[in-house]
Short mmCIF file of C-alpha atoms and ligand atoms in Angstrom, two decimals:
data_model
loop_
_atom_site.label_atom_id
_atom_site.label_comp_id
_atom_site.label_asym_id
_atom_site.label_seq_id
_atom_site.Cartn_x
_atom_site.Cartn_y
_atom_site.Cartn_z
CA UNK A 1 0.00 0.00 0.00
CA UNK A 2 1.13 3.58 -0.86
CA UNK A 3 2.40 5.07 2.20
CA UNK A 4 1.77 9.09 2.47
CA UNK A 5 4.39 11.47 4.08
CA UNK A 6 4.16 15.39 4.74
CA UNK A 7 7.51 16.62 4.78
CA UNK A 8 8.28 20.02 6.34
CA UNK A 9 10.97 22.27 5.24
CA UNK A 10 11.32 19.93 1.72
CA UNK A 11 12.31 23.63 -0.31
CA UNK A 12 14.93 23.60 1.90
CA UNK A 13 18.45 22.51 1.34
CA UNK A 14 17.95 19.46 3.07
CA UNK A 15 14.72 18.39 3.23
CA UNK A 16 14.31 18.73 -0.79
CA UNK A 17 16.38 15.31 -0.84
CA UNK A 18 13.74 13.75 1.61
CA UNK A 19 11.39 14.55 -0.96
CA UNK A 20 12.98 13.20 -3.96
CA UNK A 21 14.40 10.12 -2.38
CA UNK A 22 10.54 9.56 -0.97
CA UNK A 23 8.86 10.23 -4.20
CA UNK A 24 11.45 7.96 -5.90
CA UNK A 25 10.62 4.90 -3.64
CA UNK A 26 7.17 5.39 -4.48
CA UNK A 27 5.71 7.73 -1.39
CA UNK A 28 3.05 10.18 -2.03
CA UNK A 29 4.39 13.02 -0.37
CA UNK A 30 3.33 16.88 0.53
CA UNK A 31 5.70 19.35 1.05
CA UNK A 32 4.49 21.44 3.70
CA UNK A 33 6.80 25.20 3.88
CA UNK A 34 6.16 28.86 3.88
CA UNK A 35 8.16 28.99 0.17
CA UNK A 36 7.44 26.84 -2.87
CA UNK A 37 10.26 23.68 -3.92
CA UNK A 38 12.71 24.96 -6.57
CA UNK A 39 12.00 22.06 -8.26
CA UNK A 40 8.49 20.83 -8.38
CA UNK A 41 9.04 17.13 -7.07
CA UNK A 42 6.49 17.49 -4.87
CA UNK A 43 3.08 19.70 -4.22
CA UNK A 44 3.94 22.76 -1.65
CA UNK A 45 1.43 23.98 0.94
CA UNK A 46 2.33 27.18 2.18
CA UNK A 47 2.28 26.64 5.53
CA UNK A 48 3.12 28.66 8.52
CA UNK A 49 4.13 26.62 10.78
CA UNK A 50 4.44 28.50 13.86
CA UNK A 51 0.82 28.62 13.38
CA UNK A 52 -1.10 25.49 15.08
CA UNK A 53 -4.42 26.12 13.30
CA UNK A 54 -2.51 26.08 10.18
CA UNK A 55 -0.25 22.77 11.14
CA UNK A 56 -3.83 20.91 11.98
CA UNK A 57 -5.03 21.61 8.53
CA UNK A 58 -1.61 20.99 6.71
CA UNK A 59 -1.74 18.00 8.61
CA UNK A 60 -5.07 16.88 7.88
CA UNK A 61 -4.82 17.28 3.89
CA UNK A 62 -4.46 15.82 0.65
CA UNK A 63 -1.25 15.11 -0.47
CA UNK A 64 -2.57 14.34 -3.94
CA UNK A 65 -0.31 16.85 -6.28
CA UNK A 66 -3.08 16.99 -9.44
CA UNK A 67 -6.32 18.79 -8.21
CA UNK A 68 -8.13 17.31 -11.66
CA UNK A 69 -7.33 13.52 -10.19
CA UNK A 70 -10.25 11.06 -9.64
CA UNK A 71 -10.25 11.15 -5.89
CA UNK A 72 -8.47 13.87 -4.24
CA UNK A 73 -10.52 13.25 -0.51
CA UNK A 74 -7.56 13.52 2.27
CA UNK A 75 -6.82 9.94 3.68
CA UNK A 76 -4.86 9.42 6.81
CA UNK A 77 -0.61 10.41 6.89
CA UNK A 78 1.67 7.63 7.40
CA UNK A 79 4.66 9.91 8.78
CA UNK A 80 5.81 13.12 9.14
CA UNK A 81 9.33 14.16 8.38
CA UNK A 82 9.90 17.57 10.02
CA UNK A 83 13.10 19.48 8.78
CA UNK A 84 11.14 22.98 8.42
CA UNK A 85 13.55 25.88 11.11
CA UNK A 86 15.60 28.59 11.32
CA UNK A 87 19.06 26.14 10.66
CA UNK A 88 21.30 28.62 12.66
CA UNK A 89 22.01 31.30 14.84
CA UNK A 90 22.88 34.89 12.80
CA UNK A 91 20.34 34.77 10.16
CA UNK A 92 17.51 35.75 12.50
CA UNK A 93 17.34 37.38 15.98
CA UNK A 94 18.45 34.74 18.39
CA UNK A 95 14.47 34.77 19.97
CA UNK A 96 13.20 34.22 16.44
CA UNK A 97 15.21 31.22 16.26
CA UNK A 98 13.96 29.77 19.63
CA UNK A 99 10.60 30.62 18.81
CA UNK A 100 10.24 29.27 15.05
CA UNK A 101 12.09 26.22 16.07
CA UNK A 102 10.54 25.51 19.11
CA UNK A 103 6.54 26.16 18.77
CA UNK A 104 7.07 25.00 15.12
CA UNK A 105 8.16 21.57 16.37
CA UNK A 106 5.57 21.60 19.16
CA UNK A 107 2.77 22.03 16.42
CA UNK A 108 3.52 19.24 14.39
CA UNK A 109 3.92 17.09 17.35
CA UNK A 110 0.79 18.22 18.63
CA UNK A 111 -1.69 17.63 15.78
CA UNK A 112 0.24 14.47 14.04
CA UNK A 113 -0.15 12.99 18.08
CA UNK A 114 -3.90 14.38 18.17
CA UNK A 115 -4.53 13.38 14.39
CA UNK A 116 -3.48 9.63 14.99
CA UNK A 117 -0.06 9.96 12.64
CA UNK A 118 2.26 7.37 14.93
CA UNK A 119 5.53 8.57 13.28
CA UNK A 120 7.54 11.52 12.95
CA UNK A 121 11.15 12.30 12.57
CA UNK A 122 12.98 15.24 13.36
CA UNK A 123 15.85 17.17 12.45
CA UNK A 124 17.71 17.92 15.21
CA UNK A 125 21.39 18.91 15.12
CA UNK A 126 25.30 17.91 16.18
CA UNK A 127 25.23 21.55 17.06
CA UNK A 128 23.24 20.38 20.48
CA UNK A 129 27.03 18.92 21.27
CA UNK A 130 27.52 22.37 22.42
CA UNK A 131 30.36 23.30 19.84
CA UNK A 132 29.60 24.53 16.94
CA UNK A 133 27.69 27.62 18.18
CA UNK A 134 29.50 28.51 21.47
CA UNK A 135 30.96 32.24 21.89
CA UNK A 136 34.45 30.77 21.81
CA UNK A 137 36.47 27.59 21.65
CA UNK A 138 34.91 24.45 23.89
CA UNK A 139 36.32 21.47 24.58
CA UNK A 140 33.60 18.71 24.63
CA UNK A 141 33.71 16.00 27.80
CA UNK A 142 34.90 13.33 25.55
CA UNK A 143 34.99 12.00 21.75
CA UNK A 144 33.81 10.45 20.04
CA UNK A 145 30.38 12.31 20.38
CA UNK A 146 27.79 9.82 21.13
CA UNK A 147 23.59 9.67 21.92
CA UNK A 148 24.74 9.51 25.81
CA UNK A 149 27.09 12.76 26.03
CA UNK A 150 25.48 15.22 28.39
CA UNK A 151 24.28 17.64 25.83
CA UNK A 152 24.77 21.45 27.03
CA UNK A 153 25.13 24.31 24.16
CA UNK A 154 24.97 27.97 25.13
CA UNK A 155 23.23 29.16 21.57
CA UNK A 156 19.57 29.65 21.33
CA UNK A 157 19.60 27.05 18.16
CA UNK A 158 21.28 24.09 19.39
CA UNK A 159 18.90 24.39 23.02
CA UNK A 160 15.57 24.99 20.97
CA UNK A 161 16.97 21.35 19.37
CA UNK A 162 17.06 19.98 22.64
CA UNK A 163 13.88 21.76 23.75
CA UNK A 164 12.25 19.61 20.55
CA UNK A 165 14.31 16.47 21.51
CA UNK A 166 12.16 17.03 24.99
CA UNK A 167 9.04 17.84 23.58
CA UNK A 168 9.40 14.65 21.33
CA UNK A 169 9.59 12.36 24.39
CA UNK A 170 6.86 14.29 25.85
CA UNK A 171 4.76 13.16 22.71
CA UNK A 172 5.96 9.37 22.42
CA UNK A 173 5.09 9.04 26.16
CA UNK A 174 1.47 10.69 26.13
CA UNK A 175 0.82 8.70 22.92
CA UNK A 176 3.50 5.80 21.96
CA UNK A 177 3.96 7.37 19.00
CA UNK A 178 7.34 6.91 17.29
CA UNK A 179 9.53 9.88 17.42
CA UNK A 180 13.15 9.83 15.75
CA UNK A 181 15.12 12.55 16.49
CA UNK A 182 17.91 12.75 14.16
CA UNK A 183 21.28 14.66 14.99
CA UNK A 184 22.05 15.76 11.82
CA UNK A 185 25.96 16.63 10.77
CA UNK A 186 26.73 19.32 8.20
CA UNK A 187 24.25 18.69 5.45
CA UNK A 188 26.36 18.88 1.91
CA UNK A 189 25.08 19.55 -1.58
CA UNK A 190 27.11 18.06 -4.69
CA UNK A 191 28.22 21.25 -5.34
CA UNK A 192 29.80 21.59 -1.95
CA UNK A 193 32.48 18.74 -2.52
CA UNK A 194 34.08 21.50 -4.33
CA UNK A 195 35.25 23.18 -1.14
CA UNK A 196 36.91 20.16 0.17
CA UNK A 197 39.92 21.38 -1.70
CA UNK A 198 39.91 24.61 0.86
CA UNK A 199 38.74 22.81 3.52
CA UNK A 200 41.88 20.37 3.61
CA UNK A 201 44.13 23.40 3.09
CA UNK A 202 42.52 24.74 6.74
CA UNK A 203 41.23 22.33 8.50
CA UNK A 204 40.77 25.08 11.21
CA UNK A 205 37.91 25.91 9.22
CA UNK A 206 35.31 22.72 9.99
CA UNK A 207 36.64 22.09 14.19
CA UNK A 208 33.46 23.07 15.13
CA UNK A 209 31.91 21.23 13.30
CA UNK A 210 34.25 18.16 14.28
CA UNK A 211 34.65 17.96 10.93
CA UNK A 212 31.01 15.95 10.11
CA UNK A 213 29.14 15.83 7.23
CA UNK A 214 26.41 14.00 5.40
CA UNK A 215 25.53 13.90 1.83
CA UNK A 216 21.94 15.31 1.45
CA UNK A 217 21.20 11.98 -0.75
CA UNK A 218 22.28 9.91 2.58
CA UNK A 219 20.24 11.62 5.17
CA UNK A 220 17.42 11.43 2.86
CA UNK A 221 17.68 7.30 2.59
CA UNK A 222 18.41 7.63 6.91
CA UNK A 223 14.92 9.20 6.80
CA UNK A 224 13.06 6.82 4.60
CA UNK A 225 14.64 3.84 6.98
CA UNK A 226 13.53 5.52 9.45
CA UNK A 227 9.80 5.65 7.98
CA UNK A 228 10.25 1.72 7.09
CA UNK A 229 11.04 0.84 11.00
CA UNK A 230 8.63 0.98 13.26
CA UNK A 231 8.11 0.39 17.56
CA UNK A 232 11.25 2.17 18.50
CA UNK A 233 9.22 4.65 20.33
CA UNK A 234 11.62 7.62 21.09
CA UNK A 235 15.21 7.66 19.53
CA UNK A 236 17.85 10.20 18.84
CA UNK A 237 20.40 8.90 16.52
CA UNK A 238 23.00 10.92 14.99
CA UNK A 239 23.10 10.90 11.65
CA UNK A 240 26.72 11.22 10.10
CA UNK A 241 28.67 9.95 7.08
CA UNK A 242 31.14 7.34 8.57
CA UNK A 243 34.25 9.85 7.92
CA UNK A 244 35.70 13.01 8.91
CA UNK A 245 35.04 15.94 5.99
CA UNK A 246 39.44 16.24 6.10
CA UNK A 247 42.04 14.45 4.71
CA UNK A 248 43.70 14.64 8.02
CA UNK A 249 43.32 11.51 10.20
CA UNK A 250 41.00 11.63 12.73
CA UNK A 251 43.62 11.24 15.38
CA UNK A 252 45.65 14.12 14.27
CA UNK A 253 42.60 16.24 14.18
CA UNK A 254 42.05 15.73 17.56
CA UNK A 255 45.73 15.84 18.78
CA UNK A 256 45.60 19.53 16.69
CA UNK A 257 42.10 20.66 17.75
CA UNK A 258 41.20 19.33 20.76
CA UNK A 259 44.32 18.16 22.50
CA UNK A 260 42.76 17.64 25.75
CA UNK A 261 39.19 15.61 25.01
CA UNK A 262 39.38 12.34 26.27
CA UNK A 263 38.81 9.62 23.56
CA UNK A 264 36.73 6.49 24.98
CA UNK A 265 37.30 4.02 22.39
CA UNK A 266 40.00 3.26 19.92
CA UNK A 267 38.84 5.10 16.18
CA UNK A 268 39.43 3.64 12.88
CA UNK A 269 42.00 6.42 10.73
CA UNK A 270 39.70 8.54 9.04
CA UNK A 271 36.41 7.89 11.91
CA UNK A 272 33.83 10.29 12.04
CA UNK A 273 34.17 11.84 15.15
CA UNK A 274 30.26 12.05 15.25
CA UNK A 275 29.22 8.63 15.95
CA UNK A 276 26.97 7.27 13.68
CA UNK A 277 27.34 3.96 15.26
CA UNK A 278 23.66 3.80 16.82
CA UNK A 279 22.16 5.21 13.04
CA UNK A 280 23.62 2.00 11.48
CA UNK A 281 22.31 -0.42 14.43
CA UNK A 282 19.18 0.72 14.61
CA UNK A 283 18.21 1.80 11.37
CA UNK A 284 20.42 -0.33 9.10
CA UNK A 285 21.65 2.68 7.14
CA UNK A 286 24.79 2.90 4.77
CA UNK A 287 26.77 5.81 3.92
CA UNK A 288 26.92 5.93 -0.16
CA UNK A 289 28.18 8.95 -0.70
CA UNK A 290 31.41 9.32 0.49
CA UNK A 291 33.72 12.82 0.11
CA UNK A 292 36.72 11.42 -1.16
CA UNK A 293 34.66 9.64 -4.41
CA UNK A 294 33.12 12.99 -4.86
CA UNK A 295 35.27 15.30 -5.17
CA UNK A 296 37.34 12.66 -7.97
CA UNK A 297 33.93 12.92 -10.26
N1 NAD B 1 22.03 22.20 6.93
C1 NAD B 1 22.67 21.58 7.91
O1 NAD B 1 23.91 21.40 7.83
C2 NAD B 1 21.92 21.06 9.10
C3 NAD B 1 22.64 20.38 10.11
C4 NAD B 1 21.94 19.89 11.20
C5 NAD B 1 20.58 20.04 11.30
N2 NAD B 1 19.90 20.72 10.33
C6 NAD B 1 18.45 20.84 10.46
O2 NAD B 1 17.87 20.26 9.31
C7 NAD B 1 16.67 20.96 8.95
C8 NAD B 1 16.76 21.47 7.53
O3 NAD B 1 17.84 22.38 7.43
P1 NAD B 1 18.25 23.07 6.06
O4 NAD B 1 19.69 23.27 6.08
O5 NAD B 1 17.59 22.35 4.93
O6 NAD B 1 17.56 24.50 6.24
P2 NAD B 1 16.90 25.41 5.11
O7 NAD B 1 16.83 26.79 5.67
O8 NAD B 1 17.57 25.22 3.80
O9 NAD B 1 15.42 24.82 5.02
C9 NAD B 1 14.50 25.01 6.06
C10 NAD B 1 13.12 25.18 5.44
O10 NAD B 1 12.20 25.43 6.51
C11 NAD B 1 11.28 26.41 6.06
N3 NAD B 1 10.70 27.11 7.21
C12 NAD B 1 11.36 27.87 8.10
N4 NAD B 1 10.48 28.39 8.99
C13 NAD B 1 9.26 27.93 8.64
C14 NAD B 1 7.95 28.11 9.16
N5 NAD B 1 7.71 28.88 10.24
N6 NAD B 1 6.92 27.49 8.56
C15 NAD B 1 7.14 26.72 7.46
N7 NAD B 1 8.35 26.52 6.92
C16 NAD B 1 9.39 27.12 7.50
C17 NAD B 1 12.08 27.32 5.14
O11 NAD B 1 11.25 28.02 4.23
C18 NAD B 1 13.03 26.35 4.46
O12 NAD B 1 12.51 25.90 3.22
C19 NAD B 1 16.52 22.06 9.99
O13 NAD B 1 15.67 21.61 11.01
C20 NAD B 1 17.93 22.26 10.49
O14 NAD B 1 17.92 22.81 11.79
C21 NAD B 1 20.55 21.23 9.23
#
């Protein structure tokens, strides 16, 4: 049977690969995001989503993209993959962020739990690893980072992540729904693995960062596994590709960057420093896009 999926945020950067790779595999999907898709792989409903009355209707639609088809009645959403936010501190006022991020994420928890939709992932962020947005230079309690380290960021984006991480257990306990929250590394486009070659000349540039990344193409197919697996009830799972975004080893990286982080386990040469360990257990999921293969083509 068809399965149908609203996707939030699928103009974005990110989320427009959640789209394709779901309308590929045969999903009827809705994108659901104050601005249109570039590309038309899927319909839009301009949404607000800060808006609840506005996320109960979105929610409650038809994703059918042809208004002329035979039978264009709404019928029940399998999932919801929710990627729409302000991605970062800087573009917006720091309260905007919070605010967009947070009630937006409460909204779609709040009608797919009231309008019976048992799954939802979320986008939330390696950024809640209290790193990447912190006023200056932090050394995190150990490497690599994992699903157990004691999250604590200072930033108003990485705690409105952990703020929807909260609400999302909230939701799976009132309800049993399944909630996935995914901790997603630094989303690339093909067109980024054409900065790799002044990325390796500074690697300074992505220690924030801890030097993650995932292909667009490979969070999408983490999504759509995580659509396909059912009864996990409440998860966060990083989402990384399996190596660091440098051409330094991962040791040296951290014997440059972060000289005094404890390492807890022994790490393969080039590991991501962003475990995706608990992504591949749970979910099954294989990296296939890879940085060094990219930026030969
Ligand atoms: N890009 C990354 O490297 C990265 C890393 C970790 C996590 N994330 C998370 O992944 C998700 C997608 O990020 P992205 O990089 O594609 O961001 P993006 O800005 O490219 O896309 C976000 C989309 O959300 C929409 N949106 C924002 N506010 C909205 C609202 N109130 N109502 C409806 N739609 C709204 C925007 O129009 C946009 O299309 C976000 O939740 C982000 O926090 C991104």
């Amino acid at each position: 049977m068809t399965k149908r999926v609203i996707v939030t945020g699928g103009s974005g950067l990110a989320g427009k690969w959640v789209v394709e790779d779901l309308v590929a595999h045969g999903y009827e999907v809705l994108n659901v995001d104050r601005v249109p898709m570039a590309k038309g792989t899927a319909r839009t409903l301009l949404t607000d989503l800060t808006d609840a009355g506005q996320v109960f209707n979105a929610l409650a639609s038809s994703v059918k993209l042809r208004e002329f088809d035979e039978d264009i009645e709404p019928k029940p959403i399998d999932a919801v993959v929710h990627f729409a936010a302000i991605p970062r501190i800087f573009t917006t006022t720091d309260n905007e962020v919070f605010r967009i991020n947070v009630m937006g994420t409460y909204n779609v928890l709040d009608a797919a739990s009231k309008l019976g939709i048992k799954k939802v992932i979320l986008a939330s962020s390696e950024t809640t690893y209290g790193t990447v947005f912190a006023h200056r230079h932090r050394d995190p309690v150990y490497f690599p980072l994992d699903e157990d380290y004691p999250v604590d960021p200072m930033d108003s984006y990485a705690t409105s992540k952990i703020i929807n991480e909260v609400t999302a257990k909230a939701f799976h306990r009132r309800t049993g729904m399944d909630v996935y929250c995914f901790r997603i590394g630094n989303v690339l486009d093909p067109v980024d693995y054409e900065k790799f070659a002044t990325w390796n000349k500074d690697p300074s540039l992505r220690k924030r960062i801890t030097w993650s990344y995932i292909d667009g193409r490979d969070l999408a197919t983490a999504c759509r596994l995580g659509i396909e697996k059912d009864g996990l009830g409440f998860e966060v799972m990083n989402v990384a590709a399996d190596d660091v975004s440098s051409d330094l080893p991962t040791a040296e990286l951290i014997k440059r960057f972060y000289p005094n982080v404890p390492v807890k386990k022994s790490m393969g040469e080039f590991e991501t420093i962003l475990s995706n360990e608990k992504l591949k257990r749970l979910l099954g999921w294989k990296q296939a896009y890879k940085w060094r293969e990219q930026v030969k083509k």
